[in-house]
Short mmCIF file of C-alpha atoms in Angstrom, two decimals:
data_model
loop_
_atom_site.label_atom_id
_atom_site.label_comp_id
_atom_site.label_asym_id
_atom_site.label_seq_id
_atom_site.Cartn_x
_atom_site.Cartn_y
_atom_site.Cartn_z
CA UNK A 189 -0.05 0.13 -0.21
CA UNK A 190 2.91 2.29 -0.69
CA UNK A 191 1.75 6.04 -1.08
CA UNK A 192 -1.35 5.49 1.46
CA UNK A 193 -1.85 7.64 4.93
CA UNK A 194 -4.27 5.11 6.59
CA UNK A 195 -5.04 1.75 6.75
CA UNK A 196 -6.48 -0.73 9.36
CA UNK A 197 -4.75 -2.92 11.97
CA UNK A 198 -6.84 -6.58 11.03
CA UNK A 199 -9.18 -6.99 13.40
CA UNK A 200 -7.72 -9.81 15.05
CA UNK A 201 -4.52 -7.70 16.02
CA UNK A 202 -5.79 -6.02 19.01
CA UNK A 203 -8.52 -7.27 20.99
CA UNK A 204 -9.14 -4.23 22.84
CA UNK A 205 -9.31 -2.10 19.44
CA UNK A 206 -10.06 -3.96 16.33
CA UNK A 207 -10.15 -0.68 14.69
CA UNK A 208 -7.04 1.10 15.64
CA UNK A 209 -5.85 3.07 13.09
CA UNK A 210 -2.70 3.87 11.56
CA UNK A 211 -2.66 7.51 10.72
CA UNK A 212 0.04 9.46 8.76
CA UNK A 213 3.82 7.90 8.38
CA UNK A 214 3.67 4.04 7.90
CA UNK A 215 6.50 3.92 10.90
CA UNK A 216 4.83 6.29 12.78
CA UNK A 217 1.14 4.86 14.91
CA UNK A 218 -0.87 7.59 16.40
CA UNK A 219 -3.35 6.32 18.92
CA UNK A 220 -7.35 6.46 17.48
CA UNK A 221 -9.41 8.58 19.38
CA UNK A 222 -11.68 5.80 20.27
CA UNK A 223 -8.39 4.60 22.55
CA UNK A 224 -7.92 8.30 23.92
CA UNK A 225 -11.51 8.30 25.47
CA UNK A 226 -11.79 4.51 26.03
CA UNK A 227 -15.04 3.77 27.88
CA UNK A 228 -15.43 2.63 31.32
CA UNK A 229 -18.11 0.16 30.64
CA UNK A 230 -17.70 -3.21 30.97
CA UNK A 231 -19.27 -5.21 28.14
CA UNK A 232 -21.89 -8.09 29.18
CA UNK A 233 -24.47 -9.54 27.80
CA UNK A 234 -26.97 -10.81 29.83
CA UNK A 235 -29.00 -14.36 29.81
CA UNK A 236 -32.74 -14.12 28.86
CA UNK A 237 -35.30 -14.36 26.35
CA UNK A 238 -34.91 -11.14 24.32
CA UNK A 239 -32.76 -10.71 21.07
CA UNK A 240 -29.44 -9.39 21.43
CA UNK A 241 -30.28 -5.90 21.13
CA UNK A 242 -32.56 -5.99 23.96
CA UNK A 243 -30.51 -7.85 26.24
CA UNK A 244 -27.39 -5.54 25.63
CA UNK A 245 -29.95 -1.85 25.86
CA UNK A 246 -30.95 -3.64 29.15
CA UNK A 247 -27.56 -4.23 30.34
CA UNK A 248 -26.47 -0.88 29.45
CA UNK A 249 -29.59 1.00 30.57
CA UNK A 250 -29.24 -0.68 34.09
CA UNK A 251 -25.86 0.47 34.71
CA UNK A 252 -26.48 4.48 33.69
CA UNK A 253 -29.45 4.53 36.06
CA UNK A 254 -27.31 2.47 38.67
CA UNK A 255 -25.09 5.35 38.81
CA UNK A 256 -22.34 2.77 37.07
CA UNK A 257 -21.87 4.83 34.53
CA UNK A 258 -22.17 8.68 34.65
CA UNK A 259 -22.88 11.70 32.35
CA UNK A 260 -20.83 12.32 29.40
CA UNK A 261 -18.91 8.86 29.66
CA UNK A 262 -18.28 7.15 26.30
CA UNK A 263 -19.91 3.81 25.31
CA UNK A 264 -17.94 1.22 23.43
CA UNK A 265 -17.63 1.70 19.57
CA UNK A 266 -20.05 -0.21 17.62
CA UNK A 267 -17.62 -2.59 15.63
CA UNK A 268 -15.48 -3.37 19.04
CA UNK A 269 -18.46 -4.05 21.05
CA UNK A 270 -19.75 -6.29 18.58
CA UNK A 271 -17.02 -8.02 18.22
CA UNK A 272 -15.89 -8.80 22.22
CA UNK A 273 -19.91 -9.89 22.92
CA UNK A 274 -20.05 -12.23 19.80
CA UNK A 275 -23.22 -10.45 18.14
CA UNK A 276 -23.76 -8.70 14.97
CA UNK A 277 -23.14 -5.23 14.70
CA UNK A 278 -26.89 -3.89 13.99
CA UNK A 279 -27.45 -5.39 17.20
CA UNK A 280 -25.32 -2.76 19.00
CA UNK A 281 -26.63 -0.10 16.39
CA UNK A 282 -30.14 -1.11 17.46
CA UNK A 283 -29.81 -1.46 21.09
CA UNK A 284 -28.03 2.46 21.28
CA UNK A 285 -30.64 3.08 18.98
CA UNK A 286 -32.99 1.90 21.60
CA UNK A 287 -31.16 3.72 24.55
CA UNK A 288 -30.98 7.31 22.77
CA UNK A 289 -35.13 7.09 22.13
CA UNK A 290 -34.97 6.56 25.85
CA UNK A 291 -33.23 9.53 26.28
CA UNK A 292 -30.11 7.81 28.48
CA UNK A 293 -27.35 8.20 25.60
CA UNK A 294 -26.85 10.73 23.07
CA UNK A 295 -24.51 10.23 19.52
CA UNK A 296 -22.12 12.87 18.67
CA UNK A 297 -21.16 12.51 15.12
CA UNK A 298 -17.98 11.56 14.43
CA UNK A 299 -17.06 11.07 18.53
CA UNK A 300 -18.87 8.17 19.47
CA UNK A 301 -22.00 8.03 21.96
CA UNK A 302 -22.28 9.08 25.39
CA UNK A 303 -24.04 8.94 28.62
CA UNK A 304 -26.83 11.71 28.84
CA UNK A 305 -28.99 10.20 31.38
CA UNK A 306 -28.04 12.04 34.71
CA UNK A 307 -29.18 9.79 37.79
CA UNK A 308 -29.27 10.65 41.14
CA UNK A 309 -31.79 13.33 41.16
CA UNK A 310 -29.81 15.71 39.16
CA UNK A 311 -31.32 15.44 35.46
CA UNK A 312 -35.83 16.55 34.88
CA UNK A 313 -38.30 14.87 37.15
CA UNK A 314 -40.63 12.50 35.11
CA UNK A 315 -43.80 13.22 37.55
CA UNK A 316 -46.33 9.91 37.58
CA UNK A 317 -47.62 11.64 40.53
CA UNK A 318 -50.62 13.34 38.99
CA UNK A 319 -53.95 11.64 38.14
CA UNK A 320 -55.40 13.63 34.82
CA UNK A 321 -55.66 12.67 31.22
CA UNK A 322 -53.28 13.74 28.75
CA UNK A 323 -54.10 17.12 26.62
CA UNK A 324 -56.25 16.35 23.70
CA UNK A 325 -56.81 19.57 22.66
CA UNK A 326 -54.23 21.17 20.41
CA UNK A 327 -53.86 24.89 20.08
CA UNK A 328 -55.89 25.15 16.50
CA UNK A 329 -58.66 23.01 17.96
CA UNK A 330 -59.24 25.52 20.95
CA UNK A 331 -58.99 28.54 18.99
CA UNK A 332 -61.66 27.27 16.30
CA UNK A 333 -64.05 26.36 20.01
CA UNK A 334 -63.63 29.70 21.08
CA UNK A 335 -64.02 31.39 17.30
CA UNK A 336 -67.32 29.68 17.55
CA UNK A 337 -67.98 30.83 20.66
CA UNK A 338 -67.60 34.43 20.14
CA UNK A 339 -70.33 34.11 17.58
CA UNK A 340 -72.64 32.33 19.45
CA UNK A 341 -72.20 32.69 23.36
CA UNK A 342 -75.42 34.06 25.52
CA UNK A 343 -74.53 37.17 27.08
CA UNK A 344 -77.03 35.97 29.81
CA UNK A 345 -74.15 33.20 30.97
CA UNK A 346 -72.05 36.75 31.66
CA UNK A 347 -74.26 39.35 32.93
CA UNK A 348 -76.28 37.72 35.46
CA UNK A 349 -75.62 34.99 38.37
CA UNK A 350 -76.52 31.19 37.45
CA UNK A 351 -79.22 29.35 39.46
CA UNK A 352 -77.50 27.83 42.06
CA UNK A 353 -77.86 24.30 40.54
CA UNK A 354 -76.80 25.80 37.33
CA UNK A 355 -78.91 26.34 34.09
CA UNK A 356 -81.27 24.09 33.01
CA UNK A 357 -80.08 23.70 29.50
CA UNK A 358 -76.65 22.96 30.96
CA UNK A 359 -78.10 20.43 33.13
CA UNK A 360 -79.90 18.78 30.33
CA UNK A 361 -76.08 18.48 28.33
CA UNK A 362 -74.87 17.14 31.16
CA UNK A 363 -78.03 14.72 32.23
CA UNK A 364 -77.19 13.45 28.25
CA UNK A 365 -73.62 13.05 28.84
CA UNK A 366 -74.56 10.47 31.55
CA UNK A 367 -77.08 8.54 29.98
CA UNK A 368 -74.36 7.74 27.44
CA UNK A 369 -72.43 6.45 30.26
CA UNK A 370 -75.36 4.12 31.22
CA UNK A 371 -76.69 6.45 34.60
CA UNK A 372 -79.81 7.50 33.63
CA UNK A 373 -80.99 11.04 35.86
CA UNK A 374 -83.24 14.06 34.85
CA UNK A 375 -81.82 17.62 35.00
CA UNK A 376 -83.97 17.79 37.69
CA UNK A 377 -81.84 15.88 39.91
CA UNK A 378 -78.44 17.13 38.91
CA UNK A 379 -76.50 20.08 40.42
CA UNK A 380 -73.69 21.25 38.64
CA UNK A 381 -70.65 21.96 40.96
CA UNK A 382 -66.90 23.46 40.31
CA UNK A 383 -65.43 20.14 39.70
CA UNK A 384 -65.84 16.89 41.55
CA UNK A 385 -63.83 17.95 44.59
CA UNK A 386 -66.57 20.75 45.68
CA UNK A 387 -69.56 17.88 44.74
CA UNK A 388 -67.74 15.67 46.99
CA UNK A 389 -67.72 18.21 49.64
CA UNK A 390 -71.89 19.23 48.73
CA UNK A 391 -72.44 15.90 49.73
CA UNK A 392 -70.65 15.31 52.49
CA UNK A 393 -72.22 18.73 54.28
CA UNK A 394 -75.60 17.49 53.47
CA UNK A 395 -75.22 13.57 54.43
CA UNK A 396 -72.65 14.67 58.42
CA UNK A 397 -75.91 16.19 59.47
CA UNK A 398 -77.76 12.66 60.23
CA UNK A 399 -74.39 10.45 59.46
CA UNK A 400 -71.44 11.38 61.43
CA UNK A 401 -69.44 8.47 60.85
CA UNK A 402 -67.36 7.91 57.32
CA UNK A 403 -66.94 4.41 56.53
CA UNK A 404 -64.63 4.01 53.13
CA UNK A 405 -62.25 1.78 51.35
CA UNK A 406 -58.89 1.49 53.51
CA UNK A 407 -57.00 2.90 50.81
CA UNK A 408 -59.21 5.50 49.10
CA UNK A 409 -59.17 9.23 47.27
CA UNK A 410 -56.86 11.53 49.56
CA UNK A 411 -59.36 14.83 48.94
CA UNK A 412 -62.19 12.73 50.37
CA UNK A 413 -60.21 11.67 53.77
CA UNK A 414 -59.24 15.92 54.37
CA UNK A 415 -62.74 17.13 53.63
CA UNK A 416 -64.36 14.46 56.07
CA UNK A 417 -60.95 15.02 59.03
CA UNK A 418 -61.49 18.83 58.41
CA UNK A 419 -65.56 18.09 58.80
CA UNK A 420 -64.60 16.62 62.68
CA UNK A 421 -66.16 12.74 61.24
CA UNK A 422 -64.90 9.67 62.30
CA UNK A 423 -63.43 8.37 59.63
CA UNK A 424 -63.06 4.47 59.47
CA UNK A 425 -61.14 2.36 56.75
CA UNK A 426 -62.34 -0.91 55.77
CA UNK A 427 -60.43 -3.87 54.59
CA UNK A 428 -60.37 -4.76 50.43
CA UNK A 429 -60.04 -6.95 48.00
CA UNK A 430 -59.45 -6.85 44.08
CA UNK A 431 -62.88 -5.76 43.92
CA UNK A 432 -62.93 -3.05 46.37
CA UNK A 433 -64.64 -2.94 49.70
CA UNK A 434 -65.62 -6.14 51.21
CA UNK A 435 -69.42 -7.02 52.50
CA UNK A 436 -68.31 -8.81 55.42
CA UNK A 437 -66.28 -5.83 56.40
CA UNK A 438 -68.95 -3.52 55.70
CA UNK A 439 -71.45 -5.61 57.50
CA UNK A 440 -69.65 -6.12 60.98
CA UNK A 441 -68.56 -2.13 60.78
CA UNK A 442 -72.55 -0.99 60.23
CA UNK A 443 -73.18 -3.58 63.43
CA UNK A 444 -71.10 -1.71 65.74
CA UNK A 445 -73.25 1.53 64.98
CA UNK A 446 -76.61 2.52 65.43
CA UNK A 447 -78.94 2.31 62.09
CA UNK A 448 -78.78 5.88 60.30
CA UNK A 449 -75.20 6.65 61.66
CA UNK A 450 -73.09 5.61 59.16
CA UNK A 451 -72.32 7.68 55.92
CA UNK A 452 -70.11 5.18 53.39
CA UNK A 453 -68.25 6.70 50.73
CA UNK A 454 -66.74 4.36 47.74
CA UNK A 455 -65.69 4.19 44.44
CA UNK A 456 -67.48 1.12 42.44
CA UNK A 457 -65.51 1.49 39.36
CA UNK A 458 -61.32 2.39 38.58
CA UNK A 459 -60.97 2.84 42.41
CA UNK A 460 -58.41 5.16 42.96
CA UNK A 461 -55.52 4.37 44.25
CA UNK A 462 -56.18 0.71 43.42
CA UNK A 463 -58.16 0.52 40.06
CA UNK A 464 -60.30 -2.37 41.77
CA UNK A 465 -63.48 -2.57 39.99
CA UNK A 466 -66.86 -4.36 41.81
CA UNK A 467 -68.71 -6.98 40.32
CA UNK A 468 -72.39 -6.78 40.17
CA UNK A 469 -72.62 -9.11 42.80
CA UNK A 470 -70.78 -7.03 44.88
CA UNK A 471 -72.32 -3.86 44.19
CA UNK A 472 -76.13 -5.63 45.27
CA UNK A 473 -74.45 -6.69 48.44
CA UNK A 474 -72.55 -3.32 49.16
CA UNK A 475 -76.39 -1.52 48.78
CA UNK A 476 -78.53 -4.65 50.53
CA UNK A 477 -75.95 -3.88 53.46
CA UNK A 478 -76.93 0.15 53.47
CA UNK A 479 -80.45 -0.25 52.92
CA UNK A 480 -80.59 -2.74 55.93
CA UNK A 481 -79.25 -0.38 58.45
CA UNK A 482 -80.29 2.66 56.82
CA UNK A 483 -76.86 4.10 55.89
CA UNK A 484 -76.09 6.74 53.25
CA UNK A 485 -73.97 6.28 50.34
CA UNK A 486 -71.84 9.03 48.79
CA UNK A 487 -70.68 6.92 44.93
CA UNK A 488 -67.64 8.61 43.22
CA UNK A 489 -67.74 7.63 39.44
CA UNK A 490 -65.37 10.20 37.81
CA UNK A 491 -63.66 7.57 36.52
CA UNK A 492 -66.65 5.81 34.62
CA UNK A 493 -66.00 6.48 31.18
CA UNK A 494 -67.55 3.50 29.24
CA UNK A 495 -71.08 2.15 29.66
CA UNK A 496 -71.04 -1.39 30.82
CA UNK A 497 -74.79 -2.25 31.61
CA UNK A 498 -73.28 -5.41 33.27
CA UNK A 499 -72.35 -3.12 36.05
CA UNK A 500 -74.84 -0.94 37.07
CA UNK A 501 -73.99 2.27 39.37
CA UNK A 502 -74.55 1.84 43.25
CA UNK A 503 -77.63 5.43 42.51
CA UNK A 504 -79.37 2.83 40.26
CA UNK A 505 -79.75 0.19 43.03
CA UNK A 506 -80.47 2.88 46.04
CA UNK A 507 -81.21 6.13 44.25
CA UNK A 508 -82.77 6.93 48.18
CA UNK A 509 -79.83 6.83 49.89
CA UNK A 510 -77.04 7.75 47.45
CA UNK A 511 -75.45 11.06 46.60
CA UNK A 512 -73.73 10.20 43.17
CA UNK A 513 -70.93 12.38 42.25
CA UNK A 514 -69.28 12.91 38.83
CA UNK A 515 -67.40 15.05 36.42
CA UNK A 516 -65.48 16.23 33.40
CA UNK A 517 -62.19 16.71 34.38
CA UNK A 518 -61.03 12.62 34.38
CA UNK A 519 -62.53 11.94 31.19
CA UNK A 520 -62.69 14.70 29.10
CA UNK A 521 -60.47 17.66 30.06
CA UNK A 522 -58.51 18.67 33.46
CA UNK A 523 -59.37 21.95 32.69
CA UNK A 524 -63.03 21.60 32.06
CA UNK A 525 -63.75 22.01 35.91
CA UNK A 526 -67.47 21.17 35.76
CA UNK A 527 -68.58 18.22 38.40
CA UNK A 528 -72.69 17.05 38.86
CA UNK A 529 -73.92 15.82 41.96
CA UNK A 530 -76.99 13.98 42.17
CA UNK A 531 -78.21 13.79 45.89
CA UNK A 532 -81.44 11.97 46.99
CA UNK A 533 -84.50 13.12 47.00
CA UNK A 534 -84.76 13.90 50.60
CA UNK A 535 -81.44 15.88 50.47
CA UNK A 536 -81.81 17.99 47.87
CA UNK A 537 -82.75 20.56 49.54
CA UNK A 538 -79.86 20.32 51.99
CA UNK A 539 -77.50 20.02 48.52
CA UNK A 540 -78.47 23.01 47.76
CA UNK A 541 -78.02 25.12 50.51
CA UNK A 542 -74.33 23.38 50.77
CA UNK A 543 -73.82 24.67 47.93
CA UNK A 544 -75.05 28.10 47.61
CA UNK A 545 -72.94 28.27 50.61
CA UNK A 546 -69.87 26.78 48.97
CA UNK A 547 -70.06 30.36 46.92
CA UNK A 548 -67.61 28.58 44.48
CA UNK A 549 -69.49 29.45 40.63
CA UNK A 550 -68.24 27.38 37.73
CA UNK A 551 -66.51 29.81 35.06
CA UNK A 552 -69.16 30.84 32.52
CA UNK A 553 -66.52 30.34 29.69
CA UNK A 554 -66.45 26.39 31.04
CA UNK A 555 -70.63 26.39 30.82
CA UNK A 556 -70.21 27.59 27.24
CA UNK A 557 -67.09 25.38 26.06
CA UNK A 558 -68.99 22.18 27.61
CA UNK A 559 -72.41 22.81 25.63
CA UNK A 560 -69.85 23.36 22.22
CA UNK A 561 -68.49 20.22 22.65
CA UNK A 562 -70.89 18.12 23.43
CA UNK A 563 -73.54 19.55 21.28
CA UNK A 564 -70.67 19.77 18.23
CA UNK A 565 -69.66 16.15 18.80
CA UNK A 566 -66.25 17.30 20.11
CA UNK A 567 -66.99 16.24 23.45
CA UNK A 568 -67.56 11.98 22.14
CA UNK A 569 -65.10 12.22 19.98
CA UNK A 570 -62.60 13.24 22.50
CA UNK A 571 -63.75 10.73 25.06
CA UNK A 572 -63.33 7.67 22.29
CA UNK A 573 -59.78 9.01 21.70
CA UNK A 574 -58.84 9.19 25.44
CA UNK A 575 -60.05 5.17 25.72
CA UNK A 576 -57.61 4.71 23.11
CA UNK A 577 -54.91 6.51 24.64
CA UNK A 578 -55.59 5.13 28.02
CA UNK A 579 -55.33 1.66 26.49
CA UNK A 580 -52.16 2.40 24.70
CA UNK A 581 -50.32 3.66 28.17
CA UNK A 582 -51.78 0.43 30.22
CA UNK A 583 -50.39 -1.44 27.60
CA UNK A 584 -46.97 -0.03 27.75
CA UNK A 585 -47.14 0.26 31.49
CA UNK A 586 -48.06 -3.59 31.38
CA UNK A 587 -45.32 -4.42 29.25
CA UNK A 588 -42.46 -2.93 31.04
CA UNK A 589 -43.90 -3.70 34.60
CA UNK A 590 -45.59 -6.98 34.00
CA UNK A 591 -46.81 -8.67 37.54
CA UNK A 592 -45.94 -5.61 39.37
CA UNK A 593 -49.11 -4.22 38.68
CA UNK A 594 -52.37 -4.98 39.33
CA UNK A 595 -54.25 -5.64 36.16
CA UNK A 596 -57.05 -3.33 35.99
CA UNK A 597 -60.65 -4.18 34.00
CA UNK A 598 -60.58 -0.86 32.33
CA UNK A 599 -58.46 1.27 30.25
CA UNK A 600 -57.67 4.38 32.50
CA UNK A 601 -54.72 6.70 33.33
CA UNK A 602 -53.74 5.75 36.59
CA UNK A 603 -52.43 1.93 37.55
CA UNK A 604 -51.42 0.13 40.58
CA UNK A 605 -48.64 -1.72 42.05
CA UNK A 606 -49.78 -3.18 45.25
CA UNK A 607 -46.85 -4.01 47.93
CA UNK A 608 -46.62 -3.75 51.67
CA UNK A 609 -46.29 -0.02 53.35
CA UNK A 610 -42.54 -0.39 54.26
CA UNK A 611 -41.59 -1.87 50.65
CA UNK A 612 -43.66 1.19 49.19
CA UNK A 613 -41.99 3.82 51.05
CA UNK A 614 -38.45 2.21 49.84
CA UNK A 615 -39.77 1.94 46.41
CA UNK A 616 -40.68 5.87 46.40
CA UNK A 617 -37.64 6.79 47.73
CA UNK A 618 -35.30 5.02 44.88
CA UNK A 619 -37.59 5.97 42.45
CA UNK A 620 -36.66 9.84 43.35
CA UNK A 621 -33.23 9.12 43.08
CA UNK A 622 -33.30 7.88 40.09
CA UNK A 623 -35.73 10.67 38.84
CA UNK A 624 -39.05 9.54 39.14
CA UNK A 625 -41.78 11.39 40.74
CA UNK A 626 -44.43 8.78 42.83
CA UNK A 627 -46.80 9.88 45.70
CA UNK A 628 -46.58 8.07 48.96
CA UNK A 629 -49.16 5.95 49.77
CA UNK A 630 -49.72 7.71 52.89
CA UNK A 631 -52.48 9.89 51.69
CA UNK A 632 -54.27 7.57 50.44
CA UNK A 633 -54.30 5.67 53.89
CA UNK A 634 -57.52 5.74 56.00
CA UNK A 635 -55.34 5.02 59.16
CA UNK A 636 -52.49 7.09 58.82
CA UNK A 637 -50.76 5.00 61.63
CA UNK A 638 -50.61 1.94 59.87
CA UNK A 639 -48.27 -0.65 60.59
CA UNK A 640 -44.96 -1.29 58.29
CA UNK A 641 -46.63 -4.45 56.71
CA UNK A 642 -49.78 -3.23 56.27
CA UNK A 643 -51.41 -3.90 52.77
CA UNK A 644 -50.28 -0.50 51.00
CA UNK A 645 -48.83 -0.04 47.35
CA UNK A 646 -48.29 2.59 44.98
CA UNK A 647 -50.32 4.70 42.26
CA UNK A 648 -48.76 5.14 39.04
CA UNK A 649 -50.66 7.81 37.21
CA UNK A 650 -50.09 7.54 33.33
CA UNK A 651 -51.55 10.41 32.02
CA UNK A 652 -50.00 13.72 31.56
CA UNK A 653 -46.64 12.34 30.83
CA UNK A 654 -45.74 12.80 27.20
CA UNK A 655 -45.24 9.02 25.91
CA UNK A 656 -41.28 9.36 25.52
CA UNK A 657 -41.10 10.40 28.99
CA UNK A 658 -43.72 7.77 30.68
CA UNK A 659 -41.96 5.24 28.73
CA UNK A 660 -38.28 5.80 30.30
CA UNK A 661 -39.99 6.70 33.80
CA UNK A 662 -41.48 3.17 33.73
CA UNK A 663 -38.29 1.63 33.02
CA UNK A 664 -36.56 3.07 35.74
CA UNK A 665 -39.24 2.00 38.10
CA UNK A 666 -38.53 -1.50 36.64
CA UNK A 667 -34.58 -1.09 37.57
CA UNK A 668 -35.27 -0.02 41.08
CA UNK A 669 -38.16 -2.76 41.50
CA UNK A 670 -35.50 -5.22 39.81
CA UNK A 671 -32.50 -4.03 42.28
CA UNK A 672 -35.04 -4.38 45.19
CA UNK A 673 -35.78 -7.97 44.54
CA UNK A 674 -32.37 -8.83 43.81
CA UNK A 675 -31.05 -7.06 47.26
CA UNK A 676 -33.76 -9.63 49.02
CA UNK A 677 -32.44 -12.36 47.06
#
C-alpha cells in the first residue's frame, strides 16, 4: 500500500481495539480517538429470552440508571463491542438507538455515543404523581372553539349570576352525557358544581348532619379523607380485595353503630388508587347492607368512562340513599372544571343550601365550552380518543412492569402496584433518586398510623406525561424494582 496515509490493523491484531487506525507516516503509529477516550463500561450480555439488542440495551440502561455509568461517559464503539460480545454490529446499533430514544445516551457525529442521563435526581423529574388525562385539545382546536363561541355565546351567561344548580340547559346536556355512560338521571336531579371535589364537599356537608361516621375503603381518595377530617368526622377504613370494599367488612362495621349514623364513601369503578372494580354481585351486596342499616352512600364515579350494562351504578340500585358524583375533568379535560352531583331526593334541599354557601361558581366560559363540545360532537370524539390512549398507555405499563401491576379491568390513566407499606415507601424513595416522582402511599390510607406490613402500594399516573417520558419513567421504575428484588434474594 505504498503512498497510502491510512490503513487498518486486522481485527485479530488487537482485542481492545480491532479498529485501531494507523495515521500519517507508515512507521509512525497514532492512537485512534476511541483509545484516547476509552469507555469505562465493562461489556456484558445478560442471559434471557430477548434479542441480543434488547439484552444489551437492558444491561447498559441498568448501569446508567444505577449510577455505574455517569453523564458524559463514552459507550464502546459499535464494531469492537459487537466483536467482544460475539453479536452482530446491527444488534449494537439497535441497542444504542433504543437507549437514545429513551434519552439515556446521545450520539455525537464523528465522536461516538455518550451517556446523557443523569441519575440520582440531578436530571429532569419524570412526574407520575398527577392523576389526569393527557392533553387532547390542540391550540388550533381551542382557537376554533373560541371563535365559534364568539359568534354564538349567550351574553346572559356573563351578565347574571347562574342558578344555584346551574342553568337548566346545561343540566340537560350533562344528563345526556351521563346517560351515554349508563346513568339515567333527569336534569332536575342534578346540581352542577365546580369540579368533583366541590361535589364531594357538598354531599358530605348535606349527609353528615345525620350520618357523622364515614366508612370507606382502607385505601381511598385523599381529597375525601381531607374533607371528612376537616369536618370532624370519624373515618374508618375497611378491608378490600381485588373488587374493592369487602361486604363482610362493611357488615361488621355497620353493626357497631346505630342505624342511620353511617355514611359510606366508595368508588365502585376504577377505584382510586387501586383500580379495583366491583362486580355486579358485590354492588348489590353493598347497597343491600346500606339499606338494611339505613346508611347513606356517596358514590364517586369520576373514572367511569365506558358504558357497561353489567355493572349498574350504585345510584340505580339505591337511589333513595345515594349521592352520585361525576365530573368532566377525568374523562374529558382537566381544565373543564365541571362536576355533577345527584343527591337523594330527601337531601336535595340540604345539598342546594350547601352548594350556595360554598359560593364557588362555575366559570361561564367553562359552561359555554362544555355546551359547544357536547353539542358539536367534539366531546364524544375526545372521549373515544382518550379510551384508545388509555389502552395504549396501560399496555405500555404492563409490558414494562408486568406482574408488578394489578390488572385493571378498564383502560384508565392510573395503575396500581400493590405491596406492603414499608416496601412502597422504599420504592418511592429509590424512584425519586432515579428522577421519577410517585405519590407516597400514606395519603391514600384511611388509617394514617398503619403498621409497616399493612397493605399499601404505589399509584402510577399514566396520563399527563408525554409518551417517551412515560416509557423512560416506567423503565427506571422496573430497574428500581429489580434492584430491590435482587437485594432481597
